[in-house]
Short mmCIF file of C-alpha atoms in Angstrom, two decimals:
data_model
loop_
_atom_site.label_atom_id
_atom_site.label_comp_id
_atom_site.label_asym_id
_atom_site.label_seq_id
_atom_site.Cartn_x
_atom_site.Cartn_y
_atom_site.Cartn_z
CA MET J 1 67.29 -108.53 -64.55
CA GLY J 2 65.90 -105.49 -66.86
CA MET J 3 63.66 -103.07 -66.83
CA LYS J 4 60.40 -105.45 -66.68
CA LEU J 5 61.34 -106.84 -63.53
CA SER J 6 61.39 -103.51 -61.69
CA ASP J 7 58.54 -102.20 -59.81
CA GLN J 8 59.74 -99.04 -58.51
CA LYS J 9 56.83 -97.51 -57.08
CA GLY J 10 54.89 -100.65 -55.85
CA SER J 11 52.61 -100.19 -58.58
CA LYS J 12 52.88 -103.73 -60.03
CA ALA J 13 52.40 -105.16 -56.69
CA ALA J 14 49.82 -102.66 -56.03
CA ILE J 15 47.48 -103.85 -58.59
CA LEU J 16 48.24 -107.69 -58.13
CA GLN J 17 46.99 -106.75 -54.70
CA VAL J 18 43.79 -105.60 -55.47
CA LEU J 19 43.52 -108.38 -58.10
CA ARG J 20 43.78 -110.74 -55.44
CA ILE J 21 41.17 -109.43 -53.27
CA TYR J 22 38.45 -108.14 -55.72
CA GLY J 23 39.07 -110.49 -58.54
CA SER J 24 37.68 -109.36 -61.72
CA ILE J 25 38.02 -105.48 -62.05
CA SER J 26 37.99 -102.43 -64.67
CA ARG J 27 40.65 -100.15 -65.31
CA ILE J 28 38.52 -97.42 -63.67
CA ALA J 29 37.38 -99.07 -60.61
CA LEU J 30 41.81 -100.39 -60.67
CA THR J 31 42.76 -96.97 -61.13
CA GLN J 32 40.66 -95.77 -58.26
CA THR J 33 41.04 -98.50 -56.01
CA THR J 34 44.99 -98.42 -56.41
CA GLY J 35 45.31 -94.60 -55.83
CA LEU J 36 47.70 -94.61 -59.32
CA SER J 37 47.48 -92.68 -62.35
CA ARG J 38 45.69 -93.71 -65.48
CA ALA J 39 49.42 -93.82 -67.40
CA THR J 40 50.77 -96.18 -64.62
CA VAL J 41 48.42 -98.56 -64.43
CA SER J 42 48.17 -98.80 -68.17
CA ILE J 43 52.06 -99.70 -68.20
CA SER J 44 51.79 -101.77 -65.29
CA ILE J 45 48.98 -103.26 -66.40
CA SER J 46 50.57 -104.25 -69.78
CA GLU J 47 54.14 -105.65 -68.17
CA LEU J 48 51.67 -107.95 -65.97
CA ILE J 49 50.30 -109.14 -69.23
CA ASP J 50 53.21 -109.59 -70.68
CA ALA J 51 54.57 -111.21 -67.77
CA GLY J 52 51.41 -113.88 -67.89
CA LEU J 53 50.59 -112.87 -64.62
CA VAL J 54 47.22 -110.88 -65.70
CA ARG J 55 44.69 -110.84 -68.36
CA GLU J 56 41.95 -108.99 -69.73
CA ILE J 57 38.32 -110.81 -70.06
CA PRO J 58 35.21 -108.71 -71.78
CA ASN J 59 32.70 -107.74 -68.90
CA ARG J 60 29.98 -109.25 -68.41
CA GLU J 61 27.62 -106.30 -68.36
CA PHE J 62 26.23 -104.71 -71.38
CA THR J 63 27.76 -101.69 -72.98
CA VAL J 64 27.06 -99.74 -76.35
CA GLY J 65 29.85 -99.20 -78.45
CA ARG J 66 33.83 -100.22 -77.55
CA PRO J 67 33.55 -103.42 -75.72
CA ALA J 68 34.31 -102.96 -72.01
CA THR J 69 36.77 -105.29 -70.79
CA SER J 70 38.30 -106.45 -67.14
CA LEU J 71 41.80 -107.43 -65.72
CA GLU J 72 41.82 -110.28 -63.68
CA LEU J 73 44.78 -112.96 -62.67
CA VAL J 74 46.05 -115.74 -64.41
CA SER J 75 45.53 -119.23 -62.60
CA HIS J 76 48.39 -121.46 -62.35
CA THR J 77 50.94 -119.40 -63.23
CA ARG J 78 52.74 -119.37 -58.94
CA ALA J 79 52.34 -121.75 -56.04
CA ILE J 80 52.00 -120.05 -52.60
CA LEU J 81 52.28 -122.18 -49.77
CA GLY J 82 50.45 -122.64 -46.26
CA ALA J 83 50.29 -124.89 -43.92
CA ASP J 84 47.49 -125.71 -40.84
CA LEU J 85 48.32 -126.89 -37.58
CA HIS J 86 44.85 -128.95 -36.05
CA ARG J 87 44.52 -132.23 -34.26
CA ASN J 88 48.49 -133.42 -34.04
CA ALA J 89 48.56 -132.72 -37.80
CA TRP J 90 49.70 -130.49 -40.36
CA THR J 91 47.58 -129.95 -43.20
CA LEU J 92 50.18 -128.87 -46.22
CA GLY J 93 48.86 -126.93 -49.11
CA ALA J 94 50.17 -124.98 -52.45
CA PHE J 95 47.63 -122.92 -54.10
CA ASP J 96 47.33 -120.39 -57.14
CA LEU J 97 47.14 -116.58 -56.92
CA THR J 98 43.37 -117.51 -57.73
CA GLY J 99 42.38 -119.93 -54.95
CA ASN J 100 43.08 -123.24 -57.23
CA THR J 101 44.46 -126.11 -55.07
CA LEU J 102 47.70 -127.00 -56.34
CA LYS J 103 48.55 -129.92 -54.18
CA THR J 104 47.83 -130.95 -50.53
CA ALA J 105 49.59 -133.45 -47.80
CA ASN J 106 48.84 -134.44 -44.21
CA ILE J 107 52.10 -134.49 -42.29
CA PRO J 108 51.19 -136.38 -38.36
CA VAL J 109 52.90 -134.26 -35.47
CA SER J 110 53.95 -137.23 -32.97
CA GLU J 111 55.73 -135.07 -30.64
CA SER J 112 54.22 -131.90 -28.65
CA SER J 113 56.94 -129.41 -28.92
CA PRO J 114 57.10 -126.50 -31.13
CA GLU J 115 60.55 -127.82 -32.45
CA ALA J 116 59.39 -131.37 -33.34
CA ALA J 117 56.41 -130.12 -34.77
CA ALA J 118 58.36 -127.68 -37.09
CA LYS J 119 60.61 -130.26 -37.94
CA GLN J 120 58.41 -132.87 -39.08
CA LEU J 121 56.81 -130.45 -41.35
CA ALA J 122 60.09 -129.30 -42.50
CA ARG J 123 61.16 -132.85 -43.34
CA GLU J 124 58.31 -132.73 -45.66
CA PHE J 125 58.21 -129.75 -47.10
CA PRO J 126 61.64 -130.14 -49.91
CA ASP J 127 60.28 -133.31 -51.55
CA PHE J 128 56.60 -131.34 -51.45
CA VAL J 129 57.73 -128.25 -53.04
CA ASN J 130 59.68 -130.38 -55.82
CA ARG J 131 56.96 -132.31 -56.55
CA LEU J 132 54.98 -128.94 -57.71
CA ASP J 133 54.53 -128.27 -61.68
CA VAL J 134 54.29 -124.30 -60.61
CA ASP J 135 56.88 -122.24 -59.57
CA PRO J 136 56.40 -121.32 -55.76
CA LEU J 137 56.87 -117.95 -54.43
CA PRO J 138 59.47 -118.30 -51.70
CA PHE J 139 57.83 -117.84 -48.30
CA LEU J 140 55.30 -119.99 -45.94
CA GLY J 141 52.20 -119.26 -44.51
CA LEU J 142 51.16 -121.26 -41.10
CA GLY J 143 47.71 -121.19 -39.54
CA THR J 144 48.19 -122.46 -35.69
CA PRO J 145 46.17 -122.61 -32.22
CA GLY J 146 46.38 -120.12 -29.74
CA LEU J 147 46.40 -116.29 -29.61
CA VAL J 148 49.41 -115.31 -32.24
CA ASP J 149 51.27 -112.35 -32.54
CA SER J 150 51.70 -112.00 -36.47
CA GLU J 151 53.69 -109.09 -36.20
CA ARG J 152 56.83 -111.04 -34.36
CA GLY J 153 55.52 -114.59 -35.81
CA THR J 154 54.84 -115.76 -32.26
CA ILE J 155 52.80 -118.04 -30.67
CA LEU J 156 51.93 -115.41 -27.39
CA SER J 157 49.56 -118.68 -25.79
CA ALA J 158 47.91 -122.04 -27.22
CA SER J 159 46.73 -123.68 -23.67
CA ASP J 160 45.60 -126.89 -25.90
CA LEU J 161 49.11 -127.47 -26.98
CA GLY J 162 50.68 -126.02 -23.68
CA TRP J 163 52.78 -123.41 -25.39
CA ASN J 164 53.37 -119.96 -24.38
CA ASN J 165 55.75 -117.49 -25.97
CA VAL J 166 56.78 -119.76 -29.06
CA ASP J 167 58.62 -118.00 -32.08
CA ILE J 168 57.53 -120.75 -34.54
CA GLY J 169 57.65 -118.31 -37.54
CA SER J 170 61.82 -117.82 -36.69
CA ILE J 171 61.89 -121.79 -35.84
CA MET J 172 60.33 -122.85 -39.07
CA SER J 173 61.90 -120.08 -41.04
CA GLY J 174 65.37 -121.62 -40.01
CA GLU J 175 64.17 -125.17 -41.12
CA ILE J 176 63.06 -124.43 -44.57
CA GLY J 177 65.41 -121.22 -45.21
CA TRP J 178 61.97 -119.34 -46.43
CA PRO J 179 60.58 -116.45 -44.32
CA THR J 180 57.48 -117.93 -42.32
CA VAL J 181 54.67 -115.61 -41.36
CA VAL J 182 52.23 -116.94 -38.73
CA LEU J 183 48.57 -116.50 -37.78
CA ASN J 184 45.53 -118.19 -35.80
CA ARG J 185 43.93 -120.88 -37.56
CA HIS J 186 40.35 -120.00 -37.35
CA ARG J 187 41.72 -116.39 -38.73
CA ALA J 188 43.50 -118.31 -41.56
CA ARG J 189 40.15 -119.99 -42.51
CA GLY J 190 38.19 -117.11 -42.57
CA LEU J 191 40.32 -115.32 -44.88
CA SER J 192 39.51 -118.19 -47.01
CA GLU J 193 35.92 -117.95 -46.55
CA CYS J 194 36.27 -114.09 -47.04
CA ARG J 195 38.38 -114.53 -50.36
CA TYR J 196 37.02 -117.36 -52.36
CA GLY J 197 34.04 -118.55 -49.87
CA MET J 198 30.48 -117.85 -51.31
CA LYS J 199 32.28 -116.89 -54.56
CA GLY J 200 33.85 -113.84 -52.94
CA ASN J 201 30.52 -111.87 -52.20
CA TYR J 202 31.39 -110.72 -48.58
CA GLN J 203 33.99 -108.12 -48.25
CA ASN J 204 32.98 -107.21 -44.28
CA MET J 205 32.41 -110.59 -42.74
CA VAL J 206 33.36 -112.62 -39.28
CA TYR J 207 34.47 -116.15 -39.21
CA ILE J 208 33.81 -117.87 -36.26
CA GLY J 209 35.56 -121.19 -35.62
CA ILE J 210 34.06 -123.38 -32.90
CA GLY J 211 35.89 -126.43 -31.81
CA THR J 212 37.41 -127.25 -28.03
CA GLY J 213 37.26 -123.28 -27.96
CA ILE J 214 36.07 -120.45 -29.82
CA ALA J 215 37.98 -117.90 -31.75
CA ALA J 216 36.87 -115.44 -34.97
CA GLY J 217 38.75 -113.66 -37.83
CA VAL J 218 37.05 -110.29 -38.44
CA PHE J 219 37.94 -109.22 -42.02
CA MET J 220 37.04 -105.73 -43.32
CA ASN J 221 37.39 -104.70 -46.76
CA GLY J 222 38.47 -108.19 -48.11
CA GLN J 223 41.34 -107.82 -45.41
CA LEU J 224 42.15 -109.57 -42.05
CA PHE J 225 41.76 -107.14 -38.98
CA SER J 226 44.61 -108.18 -36.63
CA GLY J 227 44.32 -105.39 -33.75
CA SER J 228 47.10 -104.56 -31.95
CA VAL J 229 48.56 -107.88 -31.46
CA GLY J 230 46.97 -109.95 -33.75
CA GLY J 231 44.49 -110.47 -31.45
CA ALA J 232 41.04 -109.14 -32.83
CA GLY J 233 38.36 -111.71 -32.63
CA GLU J 234 38.76 -113.49 -29.40
CA VAL J 235 35.08 -114.00 -28.99
CA GLY J 236 35.39 -117.27 -27.10
CA HIS J 237 35.98 -114.94 -24.22
CA MET J 238 33.36 -112.64 -24.59
CA THR J 239 31.11 -112.27 -21.05
CA MET J 240 28.22 -114.10 -21.47
CA GLU J 241 27.21 -114.99 -17.60
CA PRO J 242 29.06 -112.48 -15.31
CA ASP J 243 29.13 -115.33 -12.56
CA GLY J 244 28.92 -118.10 -14.68
CA LEU J 245 31.55 -121.03 -15.24
CA PRO J 246 35.20 -120.30 -14.45
CA CYS J 247 37.46 -120.29 -17.45
CA PRO J 248 41.16 -121.37 -17.88
CA CYS J 249 41.39 -117.61 -19.19
CA GLY J 250 41.02 -116.47 -15.72
CA ASN J 251 37.90 -114.68 -15.95
CA THR J 252 33.91 -116.14 -15.13
CA GLY J 253 31.20 -116.70 -18.12
CA CYS J 254 33.23 -117.07 -21.00
CA LEU J 255 31.20 -117.53 -24.31
CA GLN J 256 33.36 -120.87 -25.49
CA LEU J 257 32.23 -122.41 -21.82
CA TYR J 258 28.71 -122.50 -23.03
CA SER J 259 28.99 -122.74 -26.80
CA ALA J 260 32.06 -125.22 -27.47
CA GLU J 261 32.27 -128.99 -27.89
CA PRO J 262 33.17 -129.67 -24.15
CA ALA J 263 29.81 -127.28 -23.50
CA ILE J 264 28.04 -129.79 -25.76
CA GLU J 265 28.99 -132.75 -24.36
CA GLN J 266 28.58 -131.58 -20.79
CA GLU J 267 25.34 -130.47 -21.73
CA ALA J 268 24.38 -133.81 -23.06
CA ARG J 269 25.62 -135.76 -20.19
CA ARG J 270 24.04 -133.63 -17.85
CA LEU J 271 20.44 -133.97 -19.56
CA ILE J 272 21.14 -137.81 -19.45
CA ARG J 273 22.05 -138.23 -15.66
CA MET J 274 18.67 -136.47 -14.78
CA GLY J 275 16.71 -139.26 -16.09
CA ASN J 276 15.75 -138.13 -19.50
CA THR J 277 15.40 -141.47 -21.41
CA ASP J 278 14.07 -139.64 -24.39
CA SER J 279 17.74 -140.69 -26.37
CA ILE J 280 19.84 -143.03 -27.81
CA PHE J 281 22.48 -142.52 -25.36
CA SER J 282 20.40 -143.24 -22.27
CA ASP J 283 20.81 -146.97 -22.50
CA PRO J 284 22.38 -148.05 -19.20
CA GLY J 285 24.96 -150.09 -20.92
CA PHE J 286 26.24 -146.57 -22.39
CA ASP J 287 28.97 -144.97 -20.81
CA ILE J 288 28.29 -141.17 -20.70
CA GLN J 289 32.14 -140.35 -20.46
CA LEU J 290 32.83 -141.49 -23.88
CA LEU J 291 30.03 -138.95 -25.31
CA LYS J 292 31.49 -136.88 -28.11
CA ALA J 293 30.16 -133.52 -29.73
CA PRO J 294 30.48 -135.30 -33.23
CA ASP J 295 27.87 -138.12 -31.79
CA ILE J 296 25.66 -135.54 -30.08
CA CYS J 297 25.61 -133.48 -33.86
CA LYS J 298 24.35 -136.52 -35.41
CA ALA J 299 21.69 -137.50 -33.37
CA ALA J 300 20.29 -133.96 -33.20
CA GLU J 301 19.98 -134.05 -37.14
CA GLU J 302 18.61 -137.50 -36.68
CA GLY J 303 15.86 -136.06 -34.14
CA ASP J 304 17.55 -137.15 -30.58
CA ALA J 305 15.44 -135.22 -28.14
CA ILE J 306 18.33 -134.67 -25.53
CA ALA J 307 21.19 -134.17 -28.59
CA ALA J 308 18.71 -131.52 -30.09
CA SER J 309 18.51 -129.82 -26.57
CA ALA J 310 22.44 -129.86 -26.03
CA ILE J 311 22.95 -128.02 -29.31
CA ARG J 312 20.16 -125.23 -29.09
CA LYS J 313 21.49 -124.25 -25.74
CA ALA J 314 25.18 -124.02 -26.83
CA ALA J 315 24.08 -122.74 -30.52
CA THR J 316 21.64 -120.02 -28.42
CA TYR J 317 24.52 -118.73 -26.39
CA LEU J 318 26.59 -118.33 -29.89
CA GLY J 319 23.52 -116.67 -31.28
CA ILE J 320 23.81 -113.68 -28.55
CA GLY J 321 27.39 -113.35 -28.83
CA MET J 322 26.40 -113.15 -32.73
CA ALA J 323 23.88 -110.59 -32.36
CA ASN J 324 26.43 -108.69 -29.76
CA ILE J 325 28.78 -108.97 -33.14
CA VAL J 326 26.43 -107.49 -35.28
CA ASN J 327 25.55 -104.44 -33.55
CA LEU J 328 29.07 -103.90 -33.15
CA TYR J 329 30.49 -104.43 -36.70
CA ASN J 330 27.52 -104.68 -38.81
CA PRO J 331 29.06 -107.58 -40.87
CA ASP J 332 27.77 -108.51 -44.96
CA ALA J 333 28.09 -112.58 -43.25
CA ILE J 334 29.06 -114.52 -40.02
CA ILE J 335 30.88 -117.69 -41.45
CA LEU J 336 30.63 -120.56 -38.92
CA GLY J 337 33.39 -122.91 -38.82
CA GLY J 338 34.59 -126.23 -37.34
CA ALA J 339 33.17 -130.29 -37.13
CA VAL J 340 29.97 -128.79 -35.00
CA PRO J 341 28.67 -126.32 -37.60
CA SER J 342 29.80 -128.54 -40.37
CA SER J 343 27.82 -131.16 -39.25
CA SER J 344 24.94 -129.86 -37.43
CA ARG J 345 22.54 -127.77 -39.37
CA LEU J 346 20.49 -127.17 -36.17
CA PHE J 347 23.25 -125.51 -34.26
CA VAL J 348 23.59 -123.19 -37.65
CA GLU J 349 20.08 -122.42 -37.85
CA THR J 350 19.57 -121.87 -34.02
CA ALA J 351 22.43 -119.43 -33.59
CA ALA J 352 21.06 -117.43 -37.15
CA ARG J 353 17.69 -117.51 -35.36
CA VAL J 354 18.53 -115.94 -32.15
CA MET J 355 21.02 -113.34 -33.65
CA GLN J 356 18.15 -111.99 -35.73
CA GLN J 357 15.98 -111.99 -32.65
CA ARG J 358 18.47 -109.81 -30.59
CA ALA J 359 20.55 -107.89 -32.83
CA ILE J 360 18.88 -104.33 -34.32
CA ARG J 361 16.62 -105.67 -37.04
CA PRO J 362 17.84 -103.59 -39.77
CA LEU J 363 21.52 -104.74 -39.31
CA SER J 364 20.70 -108.23 -38.54
CA ASN J 365 18.31 -108.47 -41.78
CA LYS J 366 21.11 -107.70 -43.95
CA THR J 367 23.49 -109.92 -42.15
CA GLU J 368 23.91 -113.56 -43.52
CA VAL J 369 24.36 -117.06 -41.67
CA HIS J 370 26.21 -119.91 -43.51
CA ALA J 371 28.23 -122.84 -42.48
CA SER J 372 32.34 -122.86 -43.38
CA SER J 373 32.78 -124.28 -47.27
CA TYR J 374 36.61 -124.80 -45.65
CA ASN J 375 38.42 -127.07 -43.07
CA GLU J 376 41.92 -127.59 -42.92
CA ARG J 377 42.62 -126.91 -46.43
CA GLY J 378 40.90 -123.43 -46.12
CA GLY J 379 43.42 -122.97 -43.06
CA ALA J 380 46.16 -123.64 -45.47
CA LEU J 381 45.02 -121.44 -48.39
CA GLY J 382 44.08 -118.70 -45.44
CA ALA J 383 47.80 -118.81 -44.28
CA ALA J 384 49.16 -118.51 -47.63
CA ASN J 385 47.18 -115.71 -48.56
CA PHE J 386 48.20 -113.72 -45.62
CA ALA J 387 51.52 -114.63 -45.98
CA LEU J 388 51.50 -112.90 -49.38
CA ASP J 389 49.44 -110.01 -47.95
CA LYS J 390 52.36 -109.21 -45.47
CA LEU J 391 55.36 -109.87 -47.89
CA ILE J 392 53.62 -109.19 -51.59
CA SER J 393 56.41 -107.14 -53.55
CA TYR J 394 56.91 -108.02 -57.41
CA SER J 395 60.55 -109.20 -57.20
CA LEU J 396 58.88 -112.50 -55.69
CA PHE J 397 57.34 -113.14 -58.75
CA THR J 398 60.58 -113.23 -60.35
CA VAL J 399 62.33 -115.62 -58.46
CA SER J 400 62.41 -118.96 -60.06
CA LYS J 401 61.60 -122.62 -58.37
CA PRO J 402 64.90 -123.03 -55.87
#
């Protein structure tokens, strides 16, 4: 292959990884961050520029004398692939190294077994890859529901799907012939927010996904903190009420019982049954069993009293959980993702206010709270990035399209 393709000390891979996490960076900062010598950085950068993967750009900051330059990744050079499994469908995406979306596809999953889900994704995969205009790196990242052991590529438990101890990484790799890396889909979406959301301003952040349950991703210095079995971030099972409602996990009073979509639906139904008529849902002809969280979010934004009350209650519990997170971790930001935060400003604002009230003030004053800018596409993007984090080596970049 020739000397230019070698990377004996892993220096080029280390530089590519730093540029992926931090964006544009000066040579001095790059040397400090990687711990490599100035000579090694200089040689490696020259080879990466020759390979078309990295470019020099003028520094935005004013300097006297010789203009300073920074280094950054070149867009549209390679594709990384990821897929997000949510609500009986895969979102398959191809992205470049700077986070641009190159291509996406929605692939329905009609059967519930892991093998069937993998086969349906694998069936569409070759044609998807062959239609790309950019050479792909030969691996796949998967964002899935449930508690995931990323080191083994195993879904330990996904109660929504009825899956336990499923080696989905091995199953998928066997189907497509590429290494496959797996993580929880909320952690995948959080990684997209950390790297690309809000212009990448947050190196230390927590992403909380609110859906039928609640899960989070914890990010330190732009990297996902996984914990010993990939379970760091199970905030949905923080105890909020010691003698509270029973949770399927076996505990009582877990946060997700009070803040997730089912909790919002149950609270709205309870208020209606108590005879409160100040709501569009109080009409005797309306079947409250059909009432769903998106309807409640929409009504709350339009000023419906019962809907707003249900949203505030759920968001208050979440805000308490967020205050605990701020006191423990002191993140730059907490990003709220999922259907509820994306459709209810009241939910986000209430949770943020309660967090501010209950966390230590010098910490909470510095913690921003925003709704997510990514959804299913963010899960695929994060999964692809997480896979490259795990597998990165310069040799990956020298493999042509299959």
